[in-house]
Amino acid sequence: MSKTPEQLLAQNTKLSESLAKFLPSGTNLEAAAQGFKNLGQFVAAVHVSHNLDIPFSDLKSKMMSGDSLGQAIRDLKPGVNAKDEAKKANRQAKETMRGANS
């Protein structure tokens, strides 16, 4: 059985520390990651929240109610190119996770 995003964050303190910088101080990362399909999806959402100054809780609630990352961006920041922002966040997520595993 594959591990949940919260289990992976608990194991990888380097990743947790780098993500914590993007969320309001005191945010429980493991709680924030609950409900995401995988770690990459959570990390990308954290990046979008930071890049576009969208409250993470708003983004997460959109995604937990079935929106894709792109749809959530479109709803919460109508003026931006949601497709480009989602791509950028996914690229940043890969880099963040690669850096945390090295």
CSV table of N, CA, C and O in Angstrom, one decimal:
chain,number,residue,atom,x,y,z
A,1,MET,N,0.9,-1.2,0.0
A,1,MET,CA,0.0,0.0,0.0
A,1,MET,C,0.9,1.3,0.0
A,1,MET,O,1.8,1.3,0.8
A,2,SER,N,0.6,2.2,-0.8
A,2,SER,CA,1.4,3.4,-0.9
A,2,SER,C,1.1,4.3,0.3
A,2,SER,O,0.0,4.3,0.8
A,3,LYS,N,2.1,5.1,0.6
A,3,LYS,CA,1.9,6.0,1.8
A,3,LYS,C,1.1,7.2,1.4
A,3,LYS,O,1.2,7.7,0.3
A,4,THR,N,0.4,7.8,2.4
A,4,THR,CA,-0.3,9.0,2.2
A,4,THR,C,0.6,10.2,2.2
A,4,THR,O,1.7,10.1,2.7
A,5,PRO,N,0.2,11.3,1.6
A,5,PRO,CA,1.0,12.5,1.7
A,5,PRO,C,1.5,12.8,3.1
A,5,PRO,O,2.6,13.2,3.3
A,6,GLU,N,0.5,12.7,4.1
A,6,GLU,CA,0.9,13.1,5.4
A,6,GLU,C,2.0,12.1,6.0
A,6,GLU,O,2.9,12.6,6.7
A,7,GLN,N,1.9,10.8,5.6
A,7,GLN,CA,3.0,9.9,6.1
A,7,GLN,C,4.3,10.2,5.5
A,7,GLN,O,5.4,10.2,6.1
A,8,LEU,N,4.3,10.6,4.2
A,8,LEU,CA,5.5,10.9,3.5
A,8,LEU,C,6.1,12.2,4.1
A,8,LEU,O,7.4,12.3,4.2
A,9,LEU,N,5.3,13.2,4.4
A,9,LEU,CA,5.8,14.4,5.0
A,9,LEU,C,6.4,14.2,6.4
A,9,LEU,O,7.4,14.7,6.8
A,10,ALA,N,5.8,13.3,7.2
A,10,ALA,CA,6.3,13.0,8.5
A,10,ALA,C,7.6,12.3,8.4
A,10,ALA,O,8.5,12.6,9.3
A,11,GLN,N,7.9,11.5,7.4
A,11,GLN,CA,9.2,10.9,7.2
A,11,GLN,C,10.2,11.8,6.6
A,11,GLN,O,11.4,11.6,6.9
A,12,ASN,N,9.8,12.7,5.8
A,12,ASN,CA,10.8,13.6,5.1
A,12,ASN,C,10.8,15.0,5.7
A,12,ASN,O,10.1,15.9,5.2
A,13,THR,N,11.6,15.1,6.7
A,13,THR,CA,11.6,16.4,7.4
A,13,THR,C,12.2,17.5,6.5
A,13,THR,O,11.8,18.7,6.6
A,14,LYS,N,13.1,17.2,5.6
A,14,LYS,CA,13.7,18.2,4.7
A,14,LYS,C,12.6,18.8,3.8
A,14,LYS,O,12.5,20.0,3.7
A,15,LEU,N,11.7,17.9,3.3
A,15,LEU,CA,10.6,18.4,2.5
A,15,LEU,C,9.7,19.2,3.3
A,15,LEU,O,9.2,20.3,2.9
A,16,SER,N,9.3,18.7,4.5
A,16,SER,CA,8.4,19.4,5.4
A,16,SER,C,8.9,20.8,5.7
A,16,SER,O,8.2,21.8,5.7
A,17,GLU,N,10.2,20.9,6.0
A,17,GLU,CA,10.8,22.2,6.3
A,17,GLU,C,10.8,23.2,5.1
A,17,GLU,O,10.5,24.4,5.3
A,18,SER,N,11.0,22.7,3.9
A,18,SER,CA,11.0,23.6,2.8
A,18,SER,C,9.6,24.0,2.4
A,18,SER,O,9.4,25.1,2.0
A,19,LEU,N,8.6,23.1,2.7
A,19,LEU,CA,7.2,23.5,2.4
A,19,LEU,C,6.6,24.5,3.5
A,19,LEU,O,5.8,25.3,3.1
A,20,ALA,N,7.1,24.3,4.7
A,20,ALA,CA,6.6,25.1,5.8
A,20,ALA,C,6.8,26.6,5.5
A,20,ALA,O,6.0,27.4,5.9
A,21,LYS,N,7.9,26.9,4.8
A,21,LYS,CA,8.2,28.3,4.5
A,21,LYS,C,7.1,29.0,3.6
A,21,LYS,O,6.9,30.2,3.6
A,22,PHE,N,6.3,28.2,2.9
A,22,PHE,CA,5.3,28.7,2.0
A,22,PHE,C,3.9,28.8,2.6
A,22,PHE,O,3.0,29.3,2.0
A,23,LEU,N,3.8,28.3,3.8
A,23,LEU,CA,2.5,28.3,4.4
A,23,LEU,C,2.5,29.2,5.7
A,23,LEU,O,3.6,29.5,6.2
A,24,PRO,N,1.3,29.7,6.1
A,24,PRO,CA,1.3,30.5,7.3
A,24,PRO,C,2.0,29.8,8.5
A,24,PRO,O,1.9,28.6,8.6
A,25,SER,N,2.8,30.6,9.3
A,25,SER,CA,3.5,29.9,10.4
A,25,SER,C,2.6,29.2,11.3
A,25,SER,O,1.4,29.7,11.5
A,26,GLY,N,3.0,28.1,11.8
A,26,GLY,CA,2.2,27.3,12.7
A,26,GLY,C,1.3,26.3,12.0
A,26,GLY,O,0.6,25.5,12.6
A,27,THR,N,1.3,26.3,10.6
A,27,THR,CA,0.5,25.4,9.9
A,27,THR,C,1.0,24.0,10.1
A,27,THR,O,2.2,23.7,10.1
A,28,ASN,N,0.0,23.0,10.5
A,28,ASN,CA,0.4,21.6,10.6
A,28,ASN,C,0.4,21.0,9.2
A,28,ASN,O,-0.6,20.8,8.6
A,29,LEU,N,1.6,20.8,8.7
A,29,LEU,CA,1.7,20.3,7.3
A,29,LEU,C,1.0,18.9,7.1
A,29,LEU,O,0.4,18.7,6.1
A,30,GLU,N,1.1,18.0,8.1
A,30,GLU,CA,0.5,16.8,7.9
A,30,GLU,C,-1.0,16.9,7.8
A,30,GLU,O,-1.7,16.3,7.0
A,31,ALA,N,-1.6,17.8,8.6
A,31,ALA,CA,-3.0,18.1,8.5
A,31,ALA,C,-3.4,18.7,7.2
A,31,ALA,O,-4.4,18.4,6.6
A,32,ALA,N,-2.5,19.7,6.8
A,32,ALA,CA,-2.7,20.4,5.5
A,32,ALA,C,-2.7,19.4,4.3
A,32,ALA,O,-3.5,19.6,3.4
A,33,ALA,N,-1.9,18.3,4.4
A,33,ALA,CA,-1.8,17.4,3.3
A,33,ALA,C,-2.9,16.4,3.3
A,33,ALA,O,-3.1,15.7,2.3
A,34,GLN,N,-3.7,16.3,4.4
A,34,GLN,CA,-4.7,15.3,4.4
A,34,GLN,C,-5.7,15.5,3.3
A,34,GLN,O,-6.1,16.6,3.0
A,35,GLY,N,-6.1,14.4,2.6
A,35,GLY,CA,-7.1,14.4,1.6
A,35,GLY,C,-6.6,14.5,0.2
A,35,GLY,O,-7.3,14.3,-0.8
A,36,PHE,N,-5.3,15.0,0.0
A,36,PHE,CA,-4.7,15.1,-1.3
A,36,PHE,C,-4.5,13.6,-1.8
A,36,PHE,O,-4.1,12.8,-1.1
A,37,LYS,N,-4.6,13.4,-3.1
A,37,LYS,CA,-4.4,12.1,-3.7
A,37,LYS,C,-3.0,11.7,-3.6
A,37,LYS,O,-2.7,10.5,-3.4
A,38,ASN,N,-2.0,12.6,-3.7
A,38,ASN,CA,-0.6,12.2,-3.6
A,38,ASN,C,0.2,13.4,-3.2
A,38,ASN,O,-0.3,14.5,-3.1
A,39,LEU,N,1.4,13.2,-2.8
A,39,LEU,CA,2.3,14.2,-2.3
A,39,LEU,C,2.5,15.3,-3.4
A,39,LEU,O,2.5,16.5,-3.0
A,40,GLY,N,2.7,14.9,-4.6
A,40,GLY,CA,2.9,15.9,-5.7
A,40,GLY,C,1.8,16.9,-5.8
A,40,GLY,O,2.0,18.1,-6.0
A,41,GLN,N,0.6,16.4,-5.7
A,41,GLN,CA,-0.6,17.3,-5.8
A,41,GLN,C,-0.6,18.3,-4.6
A,41,GLN,O,-0.9,19.5,-4.8
A,42,PHE,N,-0.3,17.8,-3.4
A,42,PHE,CA,-0.2,18.7,-2.3
A,42,PHE,C,0.9,19.8,-2.4
A,42,PHE,O,0.7,20.9,-2.2
A,43,VAL,N,2.1,19.3,-2.8
A,43,VAL,CA,3.2,20.2,-3.0
A,43,VAL,C,2.9,21.3,-4.1
A,43,VAL,O,3.2,22.5,-3.9
A,44,ALA,N,2.3,20.9,-5.2
A,44,ALA,CA,1.9,21.8,-6.2
A,44,ALA,C,0.9,22.8,-5.7
A,44,ALA,O,1.0,24.0,-6.0
A,45,ALA,N,-0.1,22.4,-4.9
A,45,ALA,CA,-1.1,23.3,-4.3
A,45,ALA,C,-0.4,24.3,-3.4
A,45,ALA,O,-0.8,25.5,-3.4
A,46,VAL,N,0.6,23.9,-2.6
A,46,VAL,CA,1.3,24.8,-1.7
A,46,VAL,C,2.0,25.8,-2.6
A,46,VAL,O,2.0,27.0,-2.2
A,47,HIS,N,2.6,25.4,-3.7
A,47,HIS,CA,3.3,26.4,-4.6
A,47,HIS,C,2.3,27.4,-5.2
A,47,HIS,O,2.6,28.6,-5.2
A,48,VAL,N,1.2,26.9,-5.6
A,48,VAL,CA,0.2,27.8,-6.2
A,48,VAL,C,-0.3,28.8,-5.2
A,48,VAL,O,-0.4,30.0,-5.4
A,49,SER,N,-0.6,28.4,-4.0
A,49,SER,CA,-1.0,29.2,-2.9
A,49,SER,C,0.0,30.3,-2.7
A,49,SER,O,-0.3,31.5,-2.6
A,50,HIS,N,1.3,30.0,-2.6
A,50,HIS,CA,2.4,30.9,-2.4
A,50,HIS,C,2.6,31.8,-3.6
A,50,HIS,O,2.6,33.1,-3.5
A,51,ASN,N,2.6,31.3,-4.8
A,51,ASN,CA,2.9,32.1,-6.0
A,51,ASN,C,1.8,33.1,-6.3
A,51,ASN,O,2.1,34.2,-6.7
A,52,LEU,N,0.5,32.7,-6.1
A,52,LEU,CA,-0.6,33.6,-6.4
A,52,LEU,C,-1.2,34.3,-5.2
A,52,LEU,O,-2.2,34.9,-5.4
A,53,ASP,N,-0.6,34.1,-4.1
A,53,ASP,CA,-1.2,34.7,-2.9
A,53,ASP,C,-2.6,34.3,-2.6
A,53,ASP,O,-3.5,35.1,-2.4
A,54,ILE,N,-2.9,33.0,-2.8
A,54,ILE,CA,-4.3,32.4,-2.6
A,54,ILE,C,-4.2,31.7,-1.2
A,54,ILE,O,-3.3,30.9,-1.0
A,55,PRO,N,-5.1,32.0,-0.3
A,55,PRO,CA,-5.0,31.3,1.0
A,55,PRO,C,-5.1,29.7,0.7
A,55,PRO,O,-5.9,29.3,0.0
A,56,PHE,N,-4.1,29.0,1.3
A,56,PHE,CA,-4.0,27.6,1.1
A,56,PHE,C,-5.3,26.9,1.4
A,56,PHE,O,-5.8,26.0,0.7
A,57,SER,N,-6.0,27.3,2.5
A,57,SER,CA,-7.2,26.6,2.9
A,57,SER,C,-8.3,26.8,1.8
A,57,SER,O,-9.1,25.8,1.6
A,58,ASP,N,-8.4,27.9,1.1
A,58,ASP,CA,-9.3,28.1,0.0
A,58,ASP,C,-9.0,27.2,-1.1
A,58,ASP,O,-9.9,26.5,-1.7
A,59,LEU,N,-7.8,27.1,-1.5
A,59,LEU,CA,-7.3,26.2,-2.6
A,59,LEU,C,-7.6,24.8,-2.2
A,59,LEU,O,-8.2,24.0,-3.0
A,60,LYS,N,-7.3,24.4,-1.0
A,60,LYS,CA,-7.5,23.0,-0.6
A,60,LYS,C,-9.0,22.7,-0.6
A,60,LYS,O,-9.4,21.6,-1.1
A,61,SER,N,-9.9,23.6,-0.1
A,61,SER,CA,-11.3,23.2,-0.1
A,61,SER,C,-11.9,23.1,-1.5
A,61,SER,O,-12.7,22.2,-1.7
A,62,LYS,N,-11.4,23.9,-2.4
A,62,LYS,CA,-11.8,23.7,-3.8
A,62,LYS,C,-11.4,22.3,-4.4
A,62,LYS,O,-12.2,21.6,-5.0
A,63,MET,N,-10.1,22.0,-4.1
A,63,MET,CA,-9.6,20.7,-4.6
A,63,MET,C,-10.2,19.5,-3.9
A,63,MET,O,-10.5,18.5,-4.6
A,64,MET,N,-10.6,19.7,-2.6
A,64,MET,CA,-11.2,18.5,-1.9
A,64,MET,C,-12.6,18.3,-2.4
A,64,MET,O,-13.2,17.3,-2.2
A,65,SER,N,-13.2,19.4,-3.0
A,65,SER,CA,-14.6,19.2,-3.4
A,65,SER,C,-14.6,18.8,-4.9
A,65,SER,O,-15.7,18.9,-5.6
A,66,GLY,N,-13.5,18.4,-5.4
A,66,GLY,CA,-13.4,17.8,-6.8
A,66,GLY,C,-12.8,18.7,-7.9
A,66,GLY,O,-12.7,18.2,-9.0
A,67,ASP,N,-12.5,19.9,-7.6
A,67,ASP,CA,-11.8,20.7,-8.6
A,67,ASP,C,-10.4,20.3,-8.8
A,67,ASP,O,-9.7,19.8,-7.9
A,68,SER,N,-9.9,20.4,-10.1
A,68,SER,CA,-8.5,20.1,-10.4
A,68,SER,C,-7.8,21.4,-9.9
A,68,SER,O,-8.4,22.4,-9.6
A,69,LEU,N,-6.4,21.3,-9.9
A,69,LEU,CA,-5.7,22.5,-9.5
A,69,LEU,C,-6.0,23.6,-10.4
A,69,LEU,O,-6.2,24.8,-9.9
A,70,GLY,N,-6.0,23.4,-11.7
A,70,GLY,CA,-6.3,24.4,-12.7
A,70,GLY,C,-7.7,25.1,-12.5
A,70,GLY,O,-7.8,26.3,-12.5
A,71,GLN,N,-8.7,24.2,-12.2
A,71,GLN,CA,-10.1,24.8,-11.9
A,71,GLN,C,-10.1,25.6,-10.7
A,71,GLN,O,-10.7,26.7,-10.7
A,72,ALA,N,-9.4,25.2,-9.7
A,72,ALA,CA,-9.3,25.9,-8.4
A,72,ALA,C,-8.7,27.3,-8.6
A,72,ALA,O,-9.2,28.3,-8.1
A,73,ILE,N,-7.6,27.3,-9.4
A,73,ILE,CA,-6.9,28.6,-9.7
A,73,ILE,C,-7.9,29.5,-10.5
A,73,ILE,O,-8.0,30.7,-10.1
A,74,ARG,N,-8.5,28.9,-11.5
A,74,ARG,CA,-9.5,29.7,-12.3
A,74,ARG,C,-10.6,30.4,-11.4
A,74,ARG,O,-10.9,31.5,-11.6
A,75,ASP,N,-11.1,29.6,-10.5
A,75,ASP,CA,-12.1,30.1,-9.6
A,75,ASP,C,-11.6,31.2,-8.6
A,75,ASP,O,-12.3,32.2,-8.3
A,76,LEU,N,-10.4,31.0,-8.1
A,76,LEU,CA,-9.9,31.8,-7.0
A,76,LEU,C,-9.1,33.0,-7.5
A,76,LEU,O,-9.0,34.0,-6.8
A,77,LYS,N,-8.6,32.9,-8.7
A,77,LYS,CA,-7.8,34.0,-9.3
A,77,LYS,C,-8.2,34.1,-10.8
A,77,LYS,O,-7.4,33.8,-11.6
A,78,PRO,N,-9.4,34.7,-11.0
A,78,PRO,CA,-9.8,34.7,-12.4
A,78,PRO,C,-8.9,35.4,-13.4
A,78,PRO,O,-8.9,35.1,-14.6
A,79,GLY,N,-8.1,36.3,-13.0
A,79,GLY,CA,-7.3,37.1,-13.9
A,79,GLY,C,-6.0,36.4,-14.4
A,79,GLY,O,-5.4,36.9,-15.3
A,80,VAL,N,-5.7,35.3,-13.8
A,80,VAL,CA,-4.4,34.6,-14.2
A,80,VAL,C,-4.6,33.5,-15.2
A,80,VAL,O,-5.7,33.0,-15.3
A,81,ASN,N,-3.6,33.1,-15.9
A,81,ASN,CA,-3.6,31.9,-16.8
A,81,ASN,C,-3.5,30.7,-16.0
A,81,ASN,O,-2.4,30.3,-15.6
A,82,ALA,N,-4.6,30.1,-15.6
A,82,ALA,CA,-4.7,28.9,-14.7
A,82,ALA,C,-3.8,27.8,-15.2
A,82,ALA,O,-3.1,27.1,-14.4
A,83,LYS,N,-3.9,27.5,-16.5
A,83,LYS,CA,-3.1,26.4,-17.1
A,83,LYS,C,-1.6,26.6,-16.9
A,83,LYS,O,-0.9,25.7,-16.4
A,84,ASP,N,-1.1,27.8,-17.2
A,84,ASP,CA,0.3,28.1,-17.0
A,84,ASP,C,0.7,28.0,-15.5
A,84,ASP,O,1.8,27.5,-15.2
A,85,GLU,N,-0.1,28.5,-14.7
A,85,GLU,CA,0.2,28.5,-13.2
A,85,GLU,C,0.2,27.1,-12.7
A,85,GLU,O,1.0,26.8,-11.9
A,86,ALA,N,-0.7,26.3,-13.1
A,86,ALA,CA,-0.7,24.9,-12.7
A,86,ALA,C,0.5,24.2,-13.2
A,86,ALA,O,1.1,23.4,-12.4
A,87,LYS,N,0.9,24.4,-14.4
A,87,LYS,CA,2.1,23.8,-15.0
A,87,LYS,C,3.3,24.2,-14.2
A,87,LYS,O,4.2,23.4,-13.8
A,88,LYS,N,3.4,25.5,-13.9
A,88,LYS,CA,4.5,26.1,-13.2
A,88,LYS,C,4.6,25.4,-11.8
A,88,LYS,O,5.7,25.0,-11.3
A,89,ALA,N,3.5,25.3,-11.1
A,89,ALA,CA,3.5,24.8,-9.8
A,89,ALA,C,3.9,23.3,-9.8
A,89,ALA,O,4.6,22.8,-8.9
A,90,ASN,N,3.4,22.6,-10.8
A,90,ASN,CA,3.8,21.1,-10.9
A,90,ASN,C,5.3,21.0,-11.1
A,90,ASN,O,5.9,20.1,-10.6
A,91,ARG,N,5.9,21.9,-11.9
A,91,ARG,CA,7.3,21.9,-12.2
A,91,ARG,C,8.1,22.2,-10.8
A,91,ARG,O,9.0,21.6,-10.5
A,92,GLN,N,7.6,23.2,-10.1
A,92,GLN,CA,8.2,23.6,-8.8
A,92,GLN,C,8.1,22.4,-7.8
A,92,GLN,O,9.0,22.2,-7.1
A,93,ALA,N,6.9,21.8,-7.9
A,93,ALA,CA,6.7,20.6,-6.9
A,93,ALA,C,7.7,19.5,-7.2
A,93,ALA,O,8.3,19.0,-6.2
A,94,LYS,N,8.0,19.2,-8.5
A,94,LYS,CA,9.0,18.2,-8.8
A,94,LYS,C,10.4,18.6,-8.3
A,94,LYS,O,11.1,17.8,-7.7
A,95,GLU,N,10.7,19.9,-8.5
A,95,GLU,CA,12.0,20.4,-8.0
A,95,GLU,C,12.1,20.3,-6.5
A,95,GLU,O,13.1,19.9,-6.0
A,96,THR,N,11.0,20.8,-5.8
A,96,THR,CA,11.0,20.7,-4.4
A,96,THR,C,11.2,19.3,-3.9
A,96,THR,O,12.0,19.1,-2.9
A,97,MET,N,10.5,18.4,-4.4
A,97,MET,CA,10.6,17.0,-4.0
A,97,MET,C,11.9,16.4,-4.3
A,97,MET,O,12.5,15.6,-3.5
A,98,ARG,N,12.5,16.7,-5.5
A,98,ARG,CA,13.8,16.2,-5.9
A,98,ARG,C,14.8,16.7,-4.9
A,98,ARG,O,15.7,16.0,-4.5
A,99,GLY,N,14.8,18.0,-4.6
A,99,GLY,CA,15.7,18.6,-3.7
A,99,GLY,C,15.7,18.0,-2.3
A,99,GLY,O,16.7,17.9,-1.6
A,100,ALA,N,14.5,17.6,-1.9
A,100,ALA,CA,14.3,17.1,-0.5
A,100,ALA,C,14.7,15.6,-0.4
A,100,ALA,O,15.0,15.1,0.6
A,101,ASN,N,14.9,15.0,-1.6
A,101,ASN,CA,15.3,13.6,-1.6
A,101,ASN,C,16.7,13.4,-1.8
A,101,ASN,O,17.2,12.3,-1.8
A,102,SER,N,17.5,14.5,-2.0
A,102,SER,CA,18.9,14.4,-2.4
A,102,SER,C,19.7,14.4,-1.1
A,102,SER,O,19.3,14.9,-0.1
